Amino acid sequence: MGIGLLGFQTTIAHSVTLSGTGVHSGAEVAITFHPAEADSGIVFQRVVGEQTISEFKAVSSQVGNTDLCTILGFSPATSIATIEHVMAAIYALGLDNLLIEVQGAEMPIMDGSSAPFIEAIEQTGIKALSVKRRYIRILKPVRIESGASWSEFTPYDGMRFEVEIDFDSPLIGRQAWKGDITPSVFKTELSRARTFGFMRDVERMWAAGRGLGSSLENSVVIADDNTVINMEGLRYKDEFVRHKTLDAVGDLALAGAPFIGCYRSYRGGHKMNANALKALMSDPTAYEIVENAPQRQRQAPREAVAVNAP
């Protein structure tokens, strides 16, 4: 299946602001998406008032801690946390260039999914720029393992994710999601899947200063009797693996360009996603950078031309 993405880079038409609670800090935070020029990439700025205290390009080399979320930066005083849901929305909608201004230390958790970010981006509109988009095409398998967990990239003519989870919980158990990522697929099958956790872990997380903003409004909570506490129940029957796939989409967006290939993982998470991406990018024989020319005719769906890496 073909990539099905625009041949030219994109940004948003107008600035848009969202605000909410940070899931780990519990603090009120606000983010503003601003349009950006071609070849700018996705850039996060942490600001206090009118002063910018840190700036990070959303690429794997800038990833710090990945224990419970994905963090850009290596110092709590300047880092920006919990970027995966925002990055998943940006990646799935095919946005290449944005400046994201952050008033706070992390992204607002909103409802625990990517859906509010999708809605905000679509409301402001997406604008095509005059510079061709670059893609990372996988040329050979790259695999990492950690205990019973593993992740790998393999060649594939599309942007595909195959994610499997296996929890020691009868409510979750073993679940898998497989599919090619397009804006439509992401919106309908993944974007509304929420982050989740177990009630038995709450006190331990609070003691560590994490999850202070978590609530039934932004997380699926599993009780000690393996039932869902949330009154609305699950949004998807297999919402747990769909959210893990959403996380993987956001984490792999830190490649710095869309990839042409398949990403597979078993019992993965933020750390496995980050390490798999680093393993791929550290092997220049495993991928090539290509430009995807715009579709001129139906019988000529794609012309990929190798170029130098940005």
GROMACS .gro file of N, CA, C and O in nm, residues 157-225:
model
  276
  157ASP      N    1   0.616  -0.096   0.216
  157ASP     CA    2   0.575   0.015   0.131
  157ASP      C    3   0.454   0.085   0.192
  157ASP      O    4   0.341   0.073   0.145
  158GLY      N    5   0.479   0.156   0.301
  158GLY     CA    6   0.374   0.226   0.372
  158GLY      C    7   0.426   0.264   0.510
  158GLY      O    8   0.543   0.244   0.541
  159MET      N    9   0.339   0.322   0.591
  159MET     CA   10   0.373   0.354   0.729
  159MET      C   11   0.287   0.265   0.817
  159MET      O   12   0.170   0.295   0.844
  160ARG      N   13   0.343   0.153   0.863
  160ARG     CA   14   0.264   0.051   0.930
  160ARG      C   15   0.311   0.030   1.074
  160ARG      O   16   0.431   0.034   1.102
  161PHE      N   17   0.215   0.006   1.163
  161PHE     CA   18   0.245  -0.027   1.302
  161PHE      C   19   0.178  -0.160   1.337
  161PHE      O   20   0.061  -0.182   1.303
  162GLU      N   21   0.254  -0.247   1.404
  162GLU     CA   22   0.201  -0.373   1.455
  162GLU      C   23   0.245  -0.383   1.601
  162GLU      O   24   0.361  -0.413   1.629
  163VAL      N   25   0.153  -0.354   1.692
  163VAL     CA   26   0.186  -0.344   1.833
  163VAL      C   27   0.109  -0.449   1.911
  163VAL      O   28  -0.013  -0.463   1.894
  164GLU      N   29   0.180  -0.522   1.996
  164GLU     CA   30   0.117  -0.625   2.080
  164GLU      C   31   0.157  -0.602   2.225
  164GLU      O   32   0.273  -0.574   2.255
  165ILE      N   33   0.059  -0.613   2.315
  165ILE     CA   34   0.086  -0.599   2.458
  165ILE      C   35   0.044  -0.728   2.528
  165ILE      O   36  -0.036  -0.807   2.475
  166ASP      N   37   0.099  -0.748   2.647
  166ASP     CA   38   0.068  -0.870   2.723
  166ASP      C   39   0.079  -0.835   2.871
  166ASP      O   40   0.189  -0.827   2.925
  167PHE      N   41  -0.036  -0.811   2.935
  167PHE     CA   42  -0.039  -0.771   3.075
  167PHE      C   43  -0.090  -0.885   3.162
  167PHE      O   44  -0.179  -0.961   3.121
  168ASP      N   45  -0.035  -0.894   3.282
  168ASP     CA   46  -0.081  -0.993   3.379
  168ASP      C   47  -0.208  -0.939   3.447
  168ASP      O   48  -0.211  -0.910   3.566
  169SER      N   49  -0.309  -0.922   3.364
  169SER     CA   50  -0.438  -0.871   3.410
  169SER      C   51  -0.545  -0.933   3.321
  169SER      O   52  -0.538  -0.921   3.199
  170PRO      N   53  -0.644  -1.000   3.379
  170PRO     CA   54  -0.748  -1.061   3.296
  170PRO      C   55  -0.828  -0.960   3.215
  170PRO      O   56  -0.885  -0.994   3.112
  171LEU      N   57  -0.832  -0.835   3.260
  171LEU     CA   58  -0.904  -0.732   3.184
  171LEU      C   59  -0.831  -0.697   3.055
  171LEU      O   60  -0.894  -0.671   2.952
  172ILE      N   61  -0.697  -0.697   3.060
  172ILE     CA   62  -0.619  -0.659   2.943
  172ILE      C   63  -0.566  -0.783   2.870
  172ILE      O   64  -0.597  -0.806   2.754
  173GLY      N   65  -0.486  -0.863   2.939
  173GLY     CA   66  -0.430  -0.983   2.877
  173GLY      C   67  -0.343  -0.950   2.758
  173GLY      O   68  -0.267  -0.853   2.757
  174ARG      N   69  -0.358  -1.029   2.653
  174ARG     CA   70  -0.279  -1.012   2.531
  174ARG      C   71  -0.366  -0.950   2.423
  174ARG      O   72  -0.469  -1.006   2.386
  175GLN      N   73  -0.326  -0.833   2.375
  175GLN     CA   74  -0.400  -0.761   2.272
  175GLN      C   75  -0.304  -0.715   2.164
  175GLN      O   76  -0.186  -0.690   2.190
  176ALA      N   77  -0.355  -0.704   2.041
  176ALA     CA   78  -0.271  -0.660   1.929
  176ALA      C   79  -0.350  -0.566   1.841
  176ALA      O   80  -0.472  -0.580   1.825
  177TRP      N   81  -0.279  -0.468   1.784
  177TRP     CA   82  -0.337  -0.380   1.682
  177TRP      C   83  -0.239  -0.373   1.566
  177TRP      O   84  -0.118  -0.354   1.586
  178LYS      N   85  -0.291  -0.385   1.444
  178LYS     CA   86  -0.209  -0.378   1.324
  178LYS      C   87  -0.278  -0.290   1.222
  178LYS      O   88  -0.400  -0.303   1.202
  179GLY      N   89  -0.201  -0.203   1.157
  179GLY     CA   90  -0.261  -0.123   1.052
  179GLY      C   91  -0.165  -0.022   0.993
  179GLY      O   92  -0.063   0.012   1.053
  180ASP      N   93  -0.199   0.024   0.872
  180ASP     CA   94  -0.124   0.133   0.808
  180ASP      C   95  -0.177   0.264   0.862
  180ASP      O   96  -0.299   0.284   0.869
  181ILE      N   97  -0.087   0.354   0.899
  181ILE     CA   98  -0.128   0.481   0.958
  181ILE      C   99  -0.153   0.585   0.849
  181ILE      O  100  -0.065   0.620   0.772
  182THR      N  101  -0.276   0.630   0.843
  182THR     CA  102  -0.317   0.744   0.761
  182THR      C  103  -0.393   0.838   0.853
  182THR      O  104  -0.434   0.798   0.964
  183PRO      N  105  -0.416   0.963   0.813
  183PRO     CA  106  -0.495   1.051   0.900
  183PRO      C  107  -0.631   0.992   0.937
  183PRO      O  108  -0.673   1.000   1.053
  184SER      N  109  -0.697   0.930   0.841
  184SER     CA  110  -0.829   0.873   0.867
  184SER      C  111  -0.821   0.755   0.964
  184SER      O  112  -0.901   0.746   1.059
  185VAL      N  113  -0.726   0.666   0.943
  185VAL     CA  114  -0.712   0.549   1.031
  185VAL      C  115  -0.678   0.594   1.173
  185VAL      O  116  -0.736   0.546   1.271
  186PHE      N  117  -0.585   0.687   1.185
  186PHE     CA  118  -0.546   0.733   1.318
  186PHE      C  119  -0.665   0.796   1.390
  186PHE      O  120  -0.689   0.770   1.508
  187LYS      N  121  -0.738   0.881   1.320
  187LYS     CA  122  -0.851   0.951   1.384
  187LYS      C  123  -0.958   0.853   1.431
  187LYS      O  124  -1.011   0.867   1.542
  188THR      N  125  -0.993   0.755   1.349
  188THR     CA  126  -1.104   0.668   1.382
  188THR      C  127  -1.065   0.551   1.472
  188THR      O  128  -1.145   0.507   1.555
  189GLU      N  129  -0.943   0.503   1.460
  189GLU     CA  130  -0.906   0.379   1.530
  189GLU      C  131  -0.813   0.399   1.649
  189GLU      O  132  -0.803   0.310   1.734
  190LEU      N  133  -0.743   0.513   1.656
  190LEU     CA  134  -0.643   0.527   1.761
  190LEU      C  135  -0.656   0.656   1.843
  190LEU      O  136  -0.625   0.657   1.962
  191SER      N  137  -0.697   0.764   1.781
  191SER     CA  138  -0.683   0.897   1.843
  191SER      C  139  -0.756   0.911   1.976
  191SER      O  140  -0.714   0.987   2.063
  192ARG      N  141  -0.867   0.840   1.996
  192ARG     CA  142  -0.947   0.856   2.117
  192ARG      C  143  -0.908   0.759   2.229
  192ARG      O  144  -0.965   0.762   2.338
  193ALA      N  145  -0.809   0.673   2.204
  193ALA     CA  146  -0.766   0.577   2.306
  193ALA      C  147  -0.689   0.651   2.416
  193ALA      O  148  -0.596   0.725   2.389
  194ARG      N  149  -0.729   0.628   2.541
  194ARG     CA  150  -0.674   0.704   2.654
  194ARG      C  151  -0.564   0.629   2.728
  194ARG      O  152  -0.557   0.506   2.725
  195THR      N  153  -0.480   0.706   2.794
  195THR     CA  154  -0.380   0.648   2.881
  195THR      C  155  -0.449   0.570   2.993
  195THR      O  156  -0.564   0.598   3.028
  196PHE      N  157  -0.380   0.473   3.051
  196PHE     CA  158  -0.445   0.389   3.152
  196PHE      C  159  -0.346   0.352   3.262
  196PHE      O  160  -0.224   0.362   3.246
  197GLY      N  161  -0.400   0.311   3.375
  197GLY     CA  162  -0.316   0.269   3.487
  197GLY      C  163  -0.397   0.190   3.587
  197GLY      O  164  -0.520   0.180   3.579
  198PHE      N  165  -0.325   0.133   3.684
  198PHE     CA  166  -0.387   0.048   3.786
  198PHE      C  167  -0.398   0.123   3.918
  198PHE      O  168  -0.305   0.192   3.960
  199MET      N  169  -0.511   0.106   3.984
  199MET     CA  170  -0.532   0.171   4.113
  199MET      C  171  -0.425   0.131   4.213
  199MET      O  172  -0.382   0.212   4.296
  200ARG      N  173  -0.375   0.009   4.203
  200ARG     CA  174  -0.273  -0.038   4.299
  200ARG      C  175  -0.142   0.039   4.289
  200ARG      O  176  -0.060   0.035   4.380
  201ASP      N  177  -0.120   0.110   4.176
  201ASP     CA  178   0.005   0.183   4.156
  201ASP      C  179  -0.005   0.330   4.195
  201ASP      O  180   0.097   0.401   4.193
  202VAL      N  181  -0.126   0.377   4.230
  202VAL     CA  182  -0.147   0.521   4.250
  202VAL      C  183  -0.061   0.576   4.362
  202VAL      O  184   0.009   0.677   4.345
  203GLU      N  185  -0.065   0.514   4.480
  203GLU     CA  186   0.009   0.568   4.594
  203GLU      C  187   0.159   0.570   4.568
  203GLU      O  188   0.229   0.664   4.608
  204ARG      N  189   0.210   0.466   4.502
  204ARG     CA  190   0.354   0.461   4.470
  204ARG      C  191   0.392   0.576   4.376
  204ARG      O  192   0.495   0.640   4.394
  205MET      N  193   0.306   0.603   4.275
  205MET     CA  194   0.335   0.711   4.182
  205MET      C  195   0.327   0.847   4.251
  205MET      O  196   0.412   0.933   4.229
  206TRP      N  197   0.226   0.867   4.334
  206TRP     CA  198   0.214   0.993   4.406
  206TRP      C  199   0.336   1.017   4.495
  206TRP      O  200   0.386   1.129   4.505
  207ALA      N  201   0.382   0.911   4.561
  207ALA     CA  202   0.499   0.924   4.649
  207ALA      C  203   0.623   0.964   4.571
  207ALA      O  204   0.713   1.031   4.624
  208ALA      N  205   0.628   0.925   4.443
  208ALA     CA  206   0.741   0.960   4.357
  208ALA      C  207   0.720   1.094   4.288
  208ALA      O  208   0.803   1.133   4.205
  209GLY      N  209   0.610   1.162   4.318
  209GLY     CA  210   0.582   1.291   4.255
  209GLY      C  211   0.533   1.280   4.113
  209GLY      O  212   0.543   1.375   4.034
  210ARG      N  213   0.476   1.165   4.077
  210ARG     CA  214   0.425   1.143   3.942
  210ARG      C  215   0.275   1.119   3.946
  210ARG      O  216   0.220   1.077   4.047
  211GLY      N  217   0.209   1.142   3.834
  211GLY     CA  218   0.066   1.116   3.824
  211GLY      C  219  -0.021   1.205   3.910
  211GLY      O  220  -0.136   1.170   3.939
  212LEU      N  221   0.031   1.322   3.950
  212LEU     CA  222  -0.043   1.409   4.041
  212LEU      C  223  -0.165   1.471   3.974
  212LEU      O  224  -0.257   1.516   4.043
  213GLY      N  225  -0.167   1.475   3.841
  213GLY     CA  226  -0.281   1.532   3.770
  213GLY      C  227  -0.371   1.427   3.708
  213GLY      O  228  -0.466   1.459   3.636
  214SER      N  229  -0.345   1.301   3.739
  214SER     CA  230  -0.426   1.193   3.682
  214SER      C  231  -0.562   1.187   3.749
  214SER      O  232  -0.575   1.207   3.871
  215SER      N  233  -0.666   1.162   3.670
  215SER     CA  234  -0.801   1.152   3.723
  215SER      C  235  -0.885   1.067   3.629
  215SER      O  236  -0.839   1.028   3.521
  216LEU      N  237  -1.008   1.042   3.666
  216LEU     CA  238  -1.097   0.966   3.579
  216LEU      C  239  -1.137   1.045   3.456
  216LEU      O  240  -1.195   0.989   3.363
  217GLU      N  241  -1.107   1.175   3.456
  217GLU     CA  242  -1.135   1.259   3.340
  217GLU      C  243  -1.029   1.243   3.231
  217GLU      O  244  -1.053   1.279   3.116
  218ASN      N  245  -0.911   1.189   3.267
  218ASN     CA  246  -0.803   1.180   3.168
  218ASN      C  247  -0.732   1.046   3.165
  218ASN      O  248  -0.632   1.031   3.094
  219SER      N  249  -0.781   0.948   3.240
  219SER     CA  250  -0.715   0.818   3.244
  219SER      C  251  -0.819   0.708   3.262
  219SER      O  252  -0.919   0.727   3.332
  220VAL      N  253  -0.791   0.594   3.200
  220VAL     CA  254  -0.869   0.474   3.229
  220VAL      C  255  -0.804   0.409   3.351
  220VAL      O  256  -0.684   0.379   3.351
  221VAL      N  257  -0.882   0.391   3.457
  221VAL     CA  258  -0.828   0.337   3.582
  221VAL      C  259  -0.885   0.197   3.606
  221VAL      O  260  -1.007   0.176   3.599
  222ILE      N  261  -0.793   0.104   3.634
  222ILE     CA  262  -0.830  -0.036   3.655
  222ILE      C  263  -0.825  -0.066   3.804
  222ILE      O  264  -0.723  -0.047   3.870
  223ALA      N  265  -0.937  -0.112   3.859
  223ALA     CA  266  -0.948  -0.140   4.002
  223ALA      C  267  -0.877  -0.269   4.038
  223ALA      O  268  -0.836  -0.348   3.951
  224ASP      N  269  -0.865  -0.293   4.169
  224ASP     CA  270  -0.798  -0.414   4.215
  224ASP      C  271  -0.873  -0.541   4.176
  224ASP      O  272  -0.813  -0.650   4.171
  225ASP      N  273  -1.003  -0.529   4.148
  225ASP     CA  274  -1.079  -0.646   4.104
  225ASP      C  275  -1.083  -0.658   3.952
  225ASP      O  276  -1.166  -0.730   3.897
   0.00000   0.00000   0.00000
